Amino acid sequence: MPSPGLLVLFGSQTGTAQDVSERLGREARRRRLECRVQALDSYSVVNLIREPLVIFVCATAGQGDPPDNMKNFWRFIFRKNLPPTSLCQTDFAVLGLGDSSYAKFNFVAKKLHRRLLQLGGRALLPVCLGNDQHELGPDAAIDPWLHDLWEKVLALYPVPLDLGVIPAGVPLPPKFTLHFLPEAPRICSEEQHGASTDPPGPPSEQQPFLAPMVTNQRVTGPSHFQDVRLIEFDITGSGLSFAAGDVVLILPENPASHTQQFCQVLGLDPDQTFTLLPQEPGVPCPARLPQPCSVRHLVSHYLDIASVPRRSFFELLACLSPHELEREKLLYFSSPQGQEELYAYCIRPRRTILEVLCDFPHTAGAIPADYLLDLIPPIRPRAFSIASSLLAHPSRLQILVAVVQYRTRLKEHRRGLCSSWLASLDPGQGPVQVPLWVRPGGLTFPETPDTPVIMVGPGTGVAPFRAAVQERVAQGRNGNFLFFGCRSRHQDFYWGAEWLDLEKRGCLTLFTAFSREQEQKVYVQHRLRELGPLVWELLDRRGAYFYLAGNAKCMPADVSEALTSVFREEGGLSSPDAAAYLARLQRTLRFQSETWA
């Protein structure tokens, strides 16, 4: 039987689902199966009815939400008018990636699996539930599931006898070759960014806007443990427009010292230029890379050498290693039995790709340049809630950035790539430009002028609510109730003076929880319970909308628990009715949240 086209479609928020999908693609090619790997929203979903074999790899984001790059697909697949026989010719399997510490563990994968069955699809296997909380990570569930998947697929479409399976130690051909040019052409700085100060259409990932940074100001006290910045960009002439709740995406760069070290370890000349040639039909060159491109630009602007490598990195590195001892160790790290040691070496201490390459110098020095784009993932854009309104600050865009820095057992501090890069930029020393674009966020505010809004934003979670309050005050909407929490009014009370001024003017009602200013810690959920009668009055009698933003770990569950407690005590509801009341608020978008890990 001729090999069908296997299609792998992924919805990925942080890159894990994409990495797993690319692993599936490699394993398919080793079994001589043609395979396409695509993000769900880049695939024309109307063609799904003609696909014989589809594997869906889906992460669950936030509080049970689909990732950004599958939201259009999600809306389409749940249309009520799709016939129940739509996928009757399709075999499928769903692999989910989630975190069991969240209430809606793998919600997206489970719901998609059920929906595909409703549409007539035939499931090859039960849904795979990868779990970040497992001591070996999601691979603990993925490895045995993939073993069963290939058994099912090869029973349907056997490997041709004259070809056989390509063994694991043999590297597959690279996706691209780098054709080095004899002399460096002149490359202007705009091309190097792949961005423009005057883009032809609205700015996007393919064509970001190079926004001049106007200010970069620390807003936490000098003795505070965390460095938080208020950063402002000038977006004059960008064509960017945004509303409260929208987010800005920023593409960071690797530090010059890391770029230089990487080139040294791999024996690359940073000033050499190349053109990129795809080796597979239908595979385009990355839109973010200019043609021609310098090695320096490839490393500083594109390759995510500061990320923690995944298992697939060690698999390919082992294939490329000419050094017996290093290859042995790399093969062990990429094997199922080596996962505990890989976790201890790499995942727990957050060791980066660059640091791993320095630990395997003989292998690093032998990596063919053609394999760089297969080996190292691209730098992913980082999303920040927009913290200003165009109605209050025309031609300006502001963000609140907590600079990520922490210790592990490694000597060097771990630093967030984007936040550290942004913090290092100083517009006072000369012009600074940052590639960015905007997209709709997860929060939308009511159009009706008399509808009150309750906003709960501890810490940097308050950023989208500053944009909302500025927008609503400019529109003459005064039913604004803000619950803000931080450690101390003197250290991290973001925009404190601004809130107090708005309260004085009658535009805002502010409730604060300064957790470290008394013996017993007080958080926003405690203030919600204390003000239960007001919260119930606003939600039940005045039709208020409720918003929550901030850290995803414990706070959303604590706030939800505080709300259901208010519904029981002030509304006289039983526990099941209080839970149903909250679910109804969520379903009708009167309870919305934007949280991050």
XYZ file of C-alpha atoms in Angstrom, residues 1-596:
596
model
C 0.000 0.000 0.000
C 1.477 3.418 -0.900
C 2.403 5.615 2.054
C -0.276 8.194 2.865
C 0.610 11.743 3.799
C 0.820 11.760 7.604
C -0.154 15.183 8.904
C 0.997 16.429 12.319
C -0.819 19.557 13.527
C 0.215 21.358 16.699
C -1.064 24.034 19.043
C 1.907 25.301 21.030
C 2.280 28.133 23.549
C 5.861 27.700 24.781
C 7.358 25.475 22.061
C 6.989 22.048 23.727
C 4.099 20.917 21.486
C 6.032 22.077 18.424
C 9.119 20.160 19.578
C 7.058 16.978 20.108
C 5.458 17.460 16.664
C 8.851 17.770 15.014
C 9.929 14.603 16.836
C 6.879 12.862 15.326
C 7.902 14.176 11.900
C 11.438 12.782 12.296
C 10.168 9.406 13.525
C 7.750 9.254 10.573
C 10.543 9.981 8.073
C 12.662 7.229 9.652
C 9.741 4.883 8.900
C 9.610 6.143 5.271
C 6.320 7.955 5.797
C 5.780 11.294 4.123
C 4.998 13.789 6.857
C 3.965 17.435 7.094
C 4.268 19.292 10.413
C 2.253 22.505 10.761
C 0.834 24.881 13.356
C -2.955 24.408 13.493
C -3.769 27.978 12.488
C -1.433 27.863 9.472
C -3.314 24.796 8.120
C -6.398 25.253 5.941
C -8.843 23.379 8.168
C -11.411 22.817 5.375
C -8.926 20.265 3.918
C -9.109 18.109 7.053
C -11.905 15.962 5.571
C -9.456 14.702 2.911
C -6.653 13.740 5.314
C -6.316 9.975 5.938
C -4.040 10.181 8.991
C -3.694 13.148 11.395
C -1.886 13.455 14.725
C -2.868 16.472 16.844
C -0.379 17.710 19.447
C -1.982 20.281 21.758
C -0.870 22.142 24.838
C -3.364 23.571 27.311
C -2.650 27.218 28.123
C -3.718 29.302 31.130
C -6.998 28.159 32.652
C -7.921 25.513 30.060
C -7.458 27.727 26.992
C -6.200 26.640 23.572
C -2.770 28.050 22.609
C -2.706 31.209 20.488
C -1.678 29.384 17.309
C -4.758 27.134 17.320
C -7.531 29.553 18.352
C -8.980 29.930 14.829
C -8.969 26.134 14.338
C -10.652 25.729 17.760
C -13.498 28.082 16.796
C -13.989 26.260 13.471
C -13.933 22.679 14.795
C -16.623 23.476 17.392
C -19.070 24.990 14.897
C -22.488 23.482 15.524
C -23.271 23.138 11.786
C -20.426 20.670 11.018
C -21.937 17.316 9.897
C -21.307 14.301 12.193
C -19.721 12.446 9.230
C -17.188 15.212 8.428
C -14.129 13.130 9.395
C -15.425 9.628 8.632
C -12.399 8.952 6.365
C -9.824 10.149 8.881
C -7.761 8.129 11.367
C -6.486 10.381 14.148
C -4.677 10.481 17.473
C -4.410 13.296 20.024
C -1.356 13.952 22.184
C -1.895 16.447 25.005
C 0.614 18.474 27.001
C -0.450 19.869 30.359
C 0.318 20.333 34.021
C -1.663 18.361 36.603
C -1.267 21.128 39.207
C -3.907 23.077 37.237
C -7.607 22.287 37.560
C -8.129 21.934 33.786
C -5.302 19.447 33.187
C -4.987 18.699 29.457
C -8.449 20.165 28.921
C -7.775 21.080 25.269
C -6.568 17.602 24.246
C -9.459 15.827 26.006
C -12.082 18.138 24.505
C -10.554 17.925 21.001
C -10.452 14.097 21.172
C -14.171 14.006 22.030
C -15.023 16.488 19.262
C -13.102 14.545 16.585
C -15.033 11.396 17.563
C -18.318 13.368 17.295
C -17.322 14.366 13.756
C -16.843 10.728 12.712
C -13.057 10.422 13.083
C -11.549 7.046 14.059
C -9.204 7.229 17.069
C -6.098 5.073 16.674
C -5.390 5.345 20.432
C -6.808 6.903 23.615
C -5.660 10.496 24.139
C -2.086 10.852 25.497
C -1.895 13.029 28.631
C 1.649 14.411 28.927
C 2.250 15.902 32.375
C 4.860 18.534 33.271
C 4.506 17.564 36.936
C 5.790 14.008 36.383
C 9.381 13.659 37.618
C 10.429 12.744 34.042
C 8.209 15.390 32.481
C 5.722 14.738 29.643
C 8.020 12.126 28.034
C 6.961 9.635 30.715
C 3.550 9.447 29.000
C 4.694 10.294 25.453
C 7.324 7.530 24.997
C 5.026 4.503 25.530
C 2.184 6.246 23.646
C 4.415 6.837 20.592
C 5.538 3.189 20.696
C 1.869 2.127 20.454
C 1.130 4.782 17.822
C 3.823 3.553 15.413
C 2.616 -0.049 15.874
C -0.884 1.060 14.785
C 0.365 3.247 11.918
C 2.766 0.613 10.535
C 0.025 -2.027 10.665
C -1.939 0.257 8.309
C 1.031 1.448 6.231
C 4.045 -0.932 6.503
C 7.602 0.211 5.764
C 8.614 -0.894 2.209
C 10.690 -4.082 2.563
C 13.397 -2.872 0.173
C 13.984 0.302 2.226
C 13.570 -0.535 5.926
C 13.572 1.850 8.895
C 16.391 4.445 9.042
C 18.282 3.594 12.282
C 18.180 6.085 15.185
C 21.948 6.790 15.103
C 21.906 7.979 11.485
C 21.111 11.695 11.130
C 18.269 12.587 8.781
C 19.232 15.098 6.066
C 19.105 18.744 7.275
C 16.060 20.874 6.398
C 18.304 23.633 4.993
C 21.816 24.034 3.680
C 23.823 27.193 4.308
C 25.510 28.368 1.132
C 28.434 30.514 2.311
C 29.285 33.506 0.140
C 32.890 34.243 -0.796
C 32.694 37.866 0.338
C 30.320 39.649 2.663
C 27.629 41.737 0.921
C 26.566 44.963 2.579
C 23.587 44.273 4.868
C 21.797 47.284 6.270
C 20.715 47.267 9.921
C 17.012 47.210 9.008
C 17.454 43.999 6.983
C 19.421 42.553 9.868
C 16.419 43.046 12.149
C 14.001 41.695 9.514
C 11.904 44.627 10.719
C 11.045 48.084 9.550
C 10.350 51.520 10.930
C 7.868 51.920 8.056
C 6.253 48.511 7.357
C 3.961 48.036 4.316
C 1.085 46.497 6.371
C 0.286 46.198 10.079
C 3.360 44.963 11.980
C 3.562 41.183 12.498
C 6.062 38.480 13.459
C 7.262 38.369 9.844
C 7.498 42.179 9.694
C 7.810 43.688 13.187
C 7.911 47.437 13.813
C 11.233 48.794 15.092
C 9.902 50.913 17.949
C 12.191 53.536 19.478
C 12.457 53.041 23.263
C 11.677 56.349 24.992
C 12.152 55.494 28.679
C 13.330 52.482 30.710
C 12.671 53.221 34.374
C 12.974 50.981 37.456
C 9.720 51.235 39.442
C 10.572 49.063 42.453
C 12.440 50.467 45.470
C 16.250 50.199 45.442
C 16.207 47.642 48.266
C 13.416 45.529 46.730
C 14.418 41.988 45.740
C 12.985 42.331 42.222
C 13.900 44.758 39.447
C 10.665 45.800 37.678
C 10.761 48.246 34.759
C 8.217 50.591 33.212
C 9.268 50.799 29.571
C 7.760 53.183 27.018
C 7.990 52.960 23.217
C 7.213 55.550 20.551
C 4.919 53.929 17.962
C 4.397 56.997 15.739
C 3.787 55.929 12.127
C 3.703 52.211 12.988
C 0.075 51.558 12.042
C -0.306 49.837 15.430
C -3.619 50.170 17.212
C -4.697 48.415 20.385
C -7.346 48.388 23.090
C -7.277 47.544 26.786
C -6.504 43.854 27.269
C -4.303 43.553 24.156
C -0.708 42.327 24.310
C 2.534 43.361 22.646
C 4.990 40.753 21.377
C 8.691 41.496 21.506
C 11.569 39.650 19.826
C 14.644 39.689 22.081
C 18.309 39.204 21.125
C 21.072 37.093 22.605
C 23.784 39.124 24.368
C 26.867 39.870 22.209
C 29.072 37.912 24.685
C 26.931 34.756 24.227
C 26.903 35.151 20.449
C 30.700 35.413 20.430
C 31.116 32.406 22.765
C 28.786 30.268 20.620
C 30.710 31.102 17.435
C 33.980 30.309 19.219
C 32.828 26.898 20.516
C 31.460 25.890 17.089
C 34.382 27.369 15.143
C 32.168 29.768 13.176
C 33.188 33.104 11.692
C 30.484 35.578 12.860
C 31.164 37.896 9.907
C 30.705 35.224 7.245
C 27.484 35.506 5.213
C 25.321 32.824 3.651
C 22.084 32.192 1.816
C 19.674 29.533 3.054
C 18.549 26.765 0.675
C 15.577 24.530 1.677
C 16.195 20.804 1.130
C 12.575 19.631 1.229
C 9.834 20.609 -1.226
C 7.279 23.029 0.203
C 9.493 24.097 3.139
C 9.930 27.896 3.070
C 12.942 29.694 4.540
C 12.220 31.310 7.924
C 10.641 34.706 7.188
C 12.570 36.328 10.049
C 15.972 35.606 8.461
C 17.160 38.045 5.797
C 18.745 36.665 2.621
C 21.749 36.892 2.565
C 22.373 36.673 6.304
C 25.470 36.870 8.479
C 26.357 34.155 11.000
C 26.349 36.866 13.693
C 22.748 37.798 12.862
C 21.642 34.143 12.762
C 23.054 33.539 16.253
C 22.158 36.854 17.912
C 18.647 37.314 16.458
C 17.367 33.826 15.606
C 18.907 30.801 17.386
C 17.634 30.374 20.958
C 20.981 29.439 22.497
C 19.781 30.633 25.942
C 16.913 28.119 26.076
C 17.046 24.861 28.031
C 17.567 22.094 25.437
C 14.940 19.424 24.972
C 15.605 15.722 24.568
C 15.468 16.041 20.762
C 18.541 18.314 20.929
C 20.588 15.520 22.562
C 19.281 12.974 20.018
C 20.529 14.966 17.034
C 23.732 16.054 18.785
C 24.567 12.368 19.447
C 24.091 11.600 15.737
C 26.507 14.387 14.804
C 29.181 13.624 17.421
C 32.536 12.205 16.229
C 33.795 11.809 19.837
C 33.120 8.386 21.369
C 32.841 9.372 25.051
C 30.729 12.465 24.367
C 28.504 10.546 21.939
C 27.941 7.826 24.550
C 26.786 10.399 27.115
C 24.562 12.209 24.580
C 22.949 8.914 23.524
C 22.238 8.117 27.176
C 20.642 11.545 27.722
C 18.394 10.989 24.700
C 17.337 7.459 25.748
C 14.250 6.642 27.867
C 16.465 5.215 30.658
C 18.611 8.374 30.752
C 15.757 10.763 31.477
C 16.321 11.023 35.231
C 19.960 11.939 34.693
C 19.033 14.391 31.910
C 16.557 16.032 34.294
C 19.265 16.406 36.962
C 21.888 17.666 34.466
C 19.764 19.979 32.381
C 16.139 20.582 33.307
C 16.359 21.154 37.073
C 19.362 23.548 36.989
C 18.031 25.224 33.767
C 21.298 24.618 31.868
C 21.215 26.368 28.480
C 22.015 25.102 24.974
C 25.170 27.243 24.965
C 26.325 25.779 28.294
C 25.673 22.198 27.095
C 27.706 22.823 23.932
C 30.572 24.124 26.106
C 30.347 20.856 28.121
C 30.662 18.798 24.895
C 33.424 20.726 23.080
C 34.555 17.988 20.636
C 30.969 17.489 19.470
C 30.218 21.233 19.308
C 33.313 21.893 17.181
C 32.193 19.246 14.678
C 28.558 20.362 14.166
C 28.004 21.008 10.433
C 26.551 24.525 9.955
C 23.738 23.002 7.843
C 22.298 21.390 10.989
C 22.117 24.565 13.104
C 18.438 25.223 12.303
C 17.494 21.565 12.984
C 19.416 21.512 16.256
C 18.498 24.844 17.857
C 14.945 26.256 18.021
C 14.226 29.854 16.991
C 13.942 32.582 19.622
C 10.251 32.877 20.481
C 8.578 36.261 20.852
C 7.628 37.180 24.420
C 4.164 38.575 25.184
C 3.571 41.472 27.597
C 0.250 43.000 28.623
C 0.018 46.541 27.271
C -0.091 48.875 30.292
C -1.283 52.098 28.629
C -4.182 53.391 26.522
C -3.818 55.323 23.281
C -6.585 57.601 24.603
C -4.300 58.675 27.482
C -0.904 58.318 25.745
C -1.311 58.825 21.965
C 1.531 57.300 19.889
C 2.957 55.593 22.973
C 2.961 51.991 24.219
C 3.994 51.110 27.769
C 4.785 47.762 29.410
C 5.644 46.636 32.947
C 8.528 44.125 32.922
C 9.695 42.035 35.891
C 13.340 41.179 35.193
C 13.702 37.398 35.575
C 16.791 36.336 37.545
C 17.238 33.398 39.906
C 19.824 30.957 41.271
C 20.160 27.247 40.604
C 23.092 25.035 41.572
C 24.985 26.405 38.542
C 27.524 29.155 39.193
C 25.972 31.653 36.778
C 22.651 33.321 37.662
C 19.781 32.202 35.414
C 18.359 35.185 33.527
C 15.228 35.598 31.414
C 16.391 36.324 27.855
C 13.830 38.995 26.997
C 13.465 40.772 30.347
C 17.258 40.952 30.846
C 17.779 42.216 27.295
C 15.099 44.906 27.715
C 16.507 45.963 31.111
C 19.983 46.326 29.555
C 18.798 48.844 26.941
C 19.381 52.481 27.846
C 17.784 55.083 25.560
C 19.702 57.763 27.485
C 22.937 56.472 25.903
C 21.698 56.758 22.296
C 18.842 55.529 20.051
C 17.421 52.095 20.928
C 14.929 50.206 18.718
C 12.956 47.104 19.667
C 11.130 44.825 17.151
C 7.486 44.459 18.230
C 3.874 43.952 17.116
C 0.517 43.604 18.909
C -2.280 41.054 19.042
C -5.599 40.779 20.874
C -5.238 39.502 24.440
C -7.526 37.330 26.521
C -9.394 40.239 28.156
C -12.220 42.227 26.549
C -14.055 44.978 28.384
C -17.802 45.773 28.207
C -19.044 48.282 25.622
C -21.987 49.452 27.740
C -21.004 52.646 29.631
C -22.819 51.853 32.895
C -21.435 48.333 33.429
C -19.013 48.289 36.405
C -15.765 46.325 36.217
C -13.975 44.587 39.106
C -10.268 44.097 38.364
C -7.995 41.898 40.482
C -4.333 42.400 39.576
C -1.668 41.555 42.148
C 1.936 42.470 41.262
C 2.663 42.969 37.563
C -0.811 41.485 36.911
C -2.085 45.058 37.308
C -0.567 46.078 33.920
C -3.608 45.366 31.674
C -5.885 47.097 34.222
C -3.915 50.315 33.990
C -4.682 50.322 30.238
C -8.349 49.534 31.014
C -8.699 52.247 33.672
C -7.034 54.863 31.431
C -9.320 53.896 28.534
C -12.506 53.840 30.610
C -11.732 57.133 32.399
C -11.095 58.804 29.010
C -14.532 57.487 27.892
C -16.208 58.838 31.053
C -16.833 55.368 32.580
C -16.377 55.529 36.338
C -17.535 52.131 37.680
C -13.922 50.958 38.084
C -13.053 48.780 41.111
C -9.397 47.699 41.421
C -7.986 45.148 43.870
C -4.197 45.462 43.905
C -1.763 43.406 45.956
C 1.987 43.630 46.534
C 4.513 43.259 49.353
C 4.861 46.875 50.481
C 3.417 50.276 49.575
C 6.991 51.651 49.642
C 8.644 49.034 47.413
C 6.335 47.638 44.705
C 3.088 49.645 44.695
C 3.044 50.093 40.890
C 1.410 53.396 39.807
C 0.352 54.016 43.431
C 0.246 57.821 43.057
C -1.756 57.500 39.828
C -4.369 55.223 41.453
C -4.739 57.504 44.478
C -5.189 60.542 42.233
C -7.885 58.766 40.179
C -9.604 57.728 43.414
C -9.573 61.365 44.610
C -11.214 62.389 41.313
C -13.976 59.791 41.764
C -12.849 57.730 38.736
C -11.661 54.651 40.636
C -12.341 52.679 43.815
C -9.074 51.123 45.024
C -8.577 48.233 47.471
C -5.021 47.281 48.425
C -3.415 44.238 50.039
C 0.153 44.908 51.209
C 1.074 41.377 52.226
C 4.219 42.085 54.288
C 3.060 45.180 56.207
C 1.514 43.246 59.102
C 2.245 40.014 60.926
C -0.523 38.075 59.168
C -0.038 38.116 55.375
C -2.945 39.724 53.513
C -3.578 38.939 49.841
C -6.172 40.097 47.293
C -8.381 37.069 47.981
C -8.666 38.132 51.648
C -9.778 41.625 50.589
C -12.387 40.111 48.240
C -13.873 38.105 51.130
C -13.836 41.167 53.441
C -15.676 43.189 50.819
C -18.094 40.358 50.021
C -21.282 42.494 50.273
C -19.914 45.006 47.702
C -18.631 42.248 45.359
C -22.013 40.457 45.449
C -23.909 43.721 44.930
C -21.765 44.592 41.886
C -21.928 41.144 40.284
C -25.488 40.110 41.066
C -27.425 43.392 41.039
C -25.373 45.669 38.826
C -24.160 43.119 36.217
C -20.453 43.850 36.794
C -17.683 42.092 34.851
C -14.885 40.461 36.863
C -11.258 40.342 35.643
C -8.211 38.586 37.009
C -4.571 38.852 35.857
C -1.269 37.680 37.297
C 0.688 34.575 38.236
C -1.057 31.333 37.277
C 0.185 29.095 40.085
C -2.050 29.517 43.175
C -3.659 32.937 42.864
C -6.435 32.127 40.313
C -7.657 29.165 42.409
C -7.496 31.255 45.611
C -9.488 34.089 44.014
C -12.084 31.662 42.600
C -12.446 30.095 46.051
C -12.879 33.579 47.604
C -15.603 34.381 45.058
C -17.571 31.171 45.624
C -17.322 31.850 49.362
C -18.837 35.347 48.746
C -21.632 33.765 46.666
C -22.435 31.378 49.529
C -22.283 33.939 52.325
C -23.785 37.002 50.633
C -26.005 35.321 48.045
C -27.144 32.466 50.289
C -26.179 29.905 47.622
C -25.326 26.287 48.334
C -21.794 25.112 47.365
C -22.966 23.493 44.064
C -25.024 26.610 43.197
C -22.086 28.914 44.000
C -19.843 26.849 41.685
C -22.546 26.956 38.976
C -22.875 30.753 39.410
C -19.113 31.159 38.854
C -19.212 28.818 35.827
C -22.062 30.913 34.364
C -20.011 34.108 34.803
C -17.128 32.421 32.953
C -19.368 31.108 30.170
C -20.917 34.536 29.548
C -17.450 36.221 29.669
C -18.363 38.153 32.810
C -15.409 36.425 34.493
C -12.208 36.648 32.424
C -8.612 35.884 33.345
C -5.174 36.351 31.832
C -2.549 34.429 33.787
C 1.020 33.340 33.143
